[in-house]
Coordinates of C-alpha atoms in Angstrom, one line a residue:
X1132 CA -255.4 78.0 37.8
X1133 CA -257.8 74.6 36.4
X1134 CA -260.4 75.6 38.1
X1135 CA -260.5 79.4 36.9
X1136 CA -260.0 78.0 33.4
X1137 CA -263.1 76.5 33.5
X1138 CA -265.8 79.0 35.2
X1139 CA -267.0 82.2 33.2
X1140 CA -264.8 84.3 31.5
X1141 CA -261.6 82.1 32.9
X1142 CA -260.1 81.2 29.5
X1143 CA -259.8 84.9 29.3
X1144 CA -258.1 85.5 32.0
X1145 CA -255.9 82.4 31.4
X1146 CA -255.0 83.6 28.3
X1147 CA -254.4 87.2 29.6
X1148 CA -251.8 85.7 32.5
X1149 CA -250.2 83.7 29.9
X1150 CA -249.9 85.4 26.9
X1151 CA -246.5 87.4 28.9
X1152 CA -244.7 84.4 28.7
X1153 CA -245.9 83.2 25.2
X1154 CA -244.5 86.8 24.0
X1155 CA -240.9 86.7 25.3
X1156 CA -240.8 83.2 23.8
X1157 CA -241.3 84.0 20.5
X1158 CA -238.8 87.2 20.7
X1159 CA -235.2 85.9 19.4
X1160 CA -232.4 85.1 21.5
X1161 CA -229.0 87.3 21.5
X1162 CA -227.0 85.9 18.6
X1163 CA -230.2 84.9 16.1
X1164 CA -228.2 87.1 14.2
X1165 CA -224.8 86.5 14.1
X1166 CA -222.9 84.2 11.0
X1167 CA -223.0 84.5 7.3
X1168 CA -225.5 84.8 4.5
X1169 CA -225.6 84.3 1.0
X1170 CA -228.3 85.9 -1.0
X1171 CA -228.7 85.9 -4.9
X1172 CA -230.4 89.6 -5.9
X1173 CA -231.8 91.2 -9.2
X1174 CA -232.6 94.6 -9.8
X1175 CA -231.3 97.7 -11.6
X1176 CA -229.4 101.2 -11.6
X1177 CA -228.6 104.0 -13.3
X1178 CA -226.0 103.7 -16.1
X1179 CA -226.7 107.5 -17.6
X1180 CA -222.9 108.7 -17.1
X1181 CA -221.0 106.5 -20.3
X1182 CA -221.7 108.8 -23.1
X1183 CA -218.9 109.3 -25.5
X1184 CA -217.6 112.6 -25.5
X1185 CA -217.0 113.5 -28.6
X1186 CA -220.8 112.8 -30.3
X1187 CA -222.2 113.0 -27.1
X1188 CA -223.8 109.8 -27.7
X1189 CA -225.5 107.6 -25.1
X1190 CA -224.5 104.2 -24.8
X1191 CA -226.6 101.9 -23.9
X1192 CA -229.8 102.4 -21.7
X1193 CA -229.9 104.9 -19.1
X1194 CA -231.1 102.2 -16.1
X1195 CA -229.7 98.6 -16.5
X1196 CA -231.3 95.8 -15.1
X1197 CA -228.1 93.4 -12.8
X1198 CA -228.1 90.6 -11.1
X1199 CA -225.6 89.7 -8.7
X1200 CA -225.5 88.3 -4.9
X1201 CA -225.2 89.5 -1.3
X1202 CA -222.2 87.9 0.6
X1203 CA -222.0 88.8 4.7
X1204 CA -221.0 88.2 8.0
X1205 CA -222.8 89.0 10.9
X1206 CA -220.3 89.6 13.7
X1207 CA -223.1 90.4 16.4
X1208 CA -226.7 91.2 16.1
X1209 CA -226.5 94.5 14.9
X1210 CA -223.0 94.5 13.1
X1211 CA -222.0 92.9 9.8
X1212 CA -219.8 93.1 6.9
X1213 CA -220.6 92.3 3.2
X1214 CA -219.7 92.3 -0.3
X1215 CA -222.3 93.1 -3.2
X1216 CA -221.6 92.2 -6.7
X1217 CA -223.6 93.4 -9.5
X1218 CA -223.0 93.0 -12.9
X1219 CA -225.1 94.2 -16.2
X1220 CA -225.2 94.0 -20.0
X1221 CA -226.2 95.3 -22.9
X1222 CA -226.2 95.8 -26.5
X1223 CA -225.0 99.2 -27.9
X1224 CA -224.1 100.4 -31.0
X1225 CA -221.1 98.5 -31.4
X1226 CA -219.6 95.8 -29.3
X1227 CA -221.7 94.9 -26.2
X1228 CA -221.6 96.5 -23.1
X1229 CA -220.6 94.9 -20.2
X1230 CA -220.3 96.6 -16.1
X1231 CA -219.5 94.7 -12.7
X1232 CA -219.8 97.3 -10.1
X1233 CA -218.9 96.0 -5.8
X1234 CA -219.6 97.3 -3.1
X1235 CA -217.7 96.3 0.7
X1236 CA -220.0 97.9 3.0
X1237 CA -220.2 97.7 6.7
X1238 CA -223.6 97.2 7.5
X1239 CA -225.8 98.4 10.7
X1240 CA -228.8 96.5 11.9
X1241 CA -231.8 98.1 14.0
X1242 CA -233.4 95.2 16.1
X1243 CA -236.0 96.1 17.6
X1244 CA -239.1 93.9 20.2
X1245 CA -241.9 95.5 18.2
X1246 CA -240.1 93.9 14.3
X1247 CA -238.8 90.7 15.9
X1248 CA -241.5 89.9 18.2
X1249 CA -242.7 87.0 15.2
X1250 CA -243.3 83.1 16.4
X1251 CA -241.0 82.5 13.2
X1252 CA -240.4 85.7 11.2
X1253 CA -238.2 88.9 12.3
X1254 CA -238.2 92.1 10.5
X1255 CA -234.7 94.2 10.7
X1256 CA -234.1 97.5 9.4
X1257 CA -230.4 98.0 7.9
X1258 CA -228.7 101.4 7.1
X1259 CA -224.6 100.1 5.0
X1260 CA -221.9 101.7 3.2
X1261 CA -218.5 101.6 2.1
X1262 CA -216.2 101.8 -0.9
X1263 CA -217.3 101.3 -4.4
X1264 CA -215.5 99.8 -7.7
X1265 CA -216.2 99.5 -11.4
X1266 CA -215.0 97.7 -14.2
X1267 CA -216.9 98.8 -17.6
X1268 CA -216.5 97.3 -21.2
X1269 CA -217.5 99.6 -24.0
X1270 CA -217.7 100.1 -27.4
X1271 CA -215.1 102.4 -29.0
X1272 CA -216.0 105.8 -30.5
X1273 CA -216.8 104.9 -34.5
X1274 CA -214.1 106.8 -35.7
X1275 CA -211.1 104.8 -33.8
X1276 CA -209.8 101.1 -34.5
X1277 CA -210.4 100.0 -31.4
X1278 CA -213.9 97.8 -31.6
X1279 CA -214.0 97.9 -26.8
X1280 CA -211.8 100.1 -24.1
X1281 CA -212.2 99.8 -20.8
X1282 CA -213.0 102.3 -18.2
X1283 CA -212.5 101.7 -14.3
X1284 CA -214.4 103.5 -11.4
X1285 CA -213.6 103.8 -8.1
X1286 CA -215.8 105.8 -5.0
X1287 CA -218.3 105.8 -1.8
X1288 CA -221.8 103.9 -2.0
X1289 CA -224.5 104.0 0.6
X1290 CA -228.0 102.9 1.1
X1291 CA -230.9 101.2 3.4
X1292 CA -233.3 98.6 3.4
X1293 CA -235.4 95.6 5.9
X1294 CA -234.4 92.2 5.7
X1295 CA -236.8 89.7 6.5
X1296 CA -235.9 86.8 8.6
X1297 CA -238.1 83.5 8.4
X1298 CA -238.3 80.0 9.8
X1299 CA -234.0 80.9 10.9
X1300 CA -232.7 80.2 7.7
X1301 CA -234.7 81.6 5.0
X1302 CA -233.3 85.7 4.0
X1303 CA -234.8 88.2 2.0
X1304 CA -234.1 91.9 1.8
X1305 CA -234.7 94.7 -0.4
X1306 CA -232.4 97.3 -0.9
X1307 CA -232.1 101.2 -1.9
X1308 CA -228.7 101.8 -3.3
X1309 CA -226.8 104.8 -4.2
X1310 CA -223.5 105.2 -5.4
X1311 CA -220.7 108.3 -6.1
X1312 CA -218.0 107.4 -8.4
X1313 CA -215.1 108.7 -10.0
X1314 CA -214.8 107.5 -13.5
X1315 CA -211.0 107.6 -15.3
X1316 CA -210.9 109.2 -19.3
X1317 CA -210.7 106.9 -22.0
X1318 CA -208.5 108.0 -24.7
X1319 CA -208.3 106.9 -28.1
X1320 CA -206.4 107.5 -31.6
X1321 CA -208.9 109.3 -34.4
X1322 CA -207.3 110.5 -36.8
X1323 CA -203.6 109.9 -35.4
X1324 CA -204.2 111.9 -32.3
X1325 CA -205.2 110.8 -29.0
X1326 CA -208.3 111.5 -28.7
X1327 CA -210.5 111.8 -25.5
X1328 CA -213.9 108.9 -26.5
X1329 CA -214.8 109.1 -22.8
X1330 CA -214.5 111.5 -20.0
X1331 CA -212.9 111.4 -16.4
X1332 CA -215.6 112.6 -14.1
X1333 CA -217.5 112.2 -10.9
X1334 CA -221.3 110.8 -11.3
X1335 CA -223.7 109.4 -9.4
X1336 CA -225.9 106.3 -9.9
X1337 CA -229.3 105.1 -7.8
X1338 CA -230.6 101.5 -7.2
X1339 CA -233.1 99.6 -6.5
X1340 CA -231.9 95.7 -5.5
X1341 CA -234.0 92.4 -4.4
X1342 CA -232.6 89.4 -2.7
X1343 CA -233.3 86.3 -1.5
X1344 CA -231.5 83.4 0.3
X1345 CA -230.3 81.5 3.3
X1346 CA -228.4 82.6 6.9
X1347 CA -226.3 80.3 8.5

């Protein structure tokens, strides 16, 4: 082998002979994606289903910036369970609005050689879905005595994204998310009569998120 290397063209031949071995070493071993992960997230989500029923007045913005975290656990390289918590807040015509949304997802990752065959970087597409719960603090109707009211929602959400696993610990993800929520009806007393101020209905909201953290 040493004699071949120092002959004309021998270096190219030696590189071709060694390439399969160097490629195999770059591929991640089984179990490389197992274990817990934690990421801080930021992004935006739709929040346009929170208008006052009486006056048809919008509350806050149709799209709100959010922050929160991903916490999950890969039980093997392909399957994980995760919690995603998001929080948004904004000023309104009355009291400040607060939105807390929590997703509990099952997550399926696609592990392929072309996307993980690098020395330090693994690219991992995924899908996730599961139940979603939301709690909102909203400003009361100006004609009512209540400064704030609460509205609860539940439903199902899902999405897809790509994670980038760098140097065995650094974990970055980009996610597209859509949630379908059934909202409760909120009533307030206006002029001595119980009046619906936030209607109960199904709504759909999309969002985009980015997360940065670690995978243990």
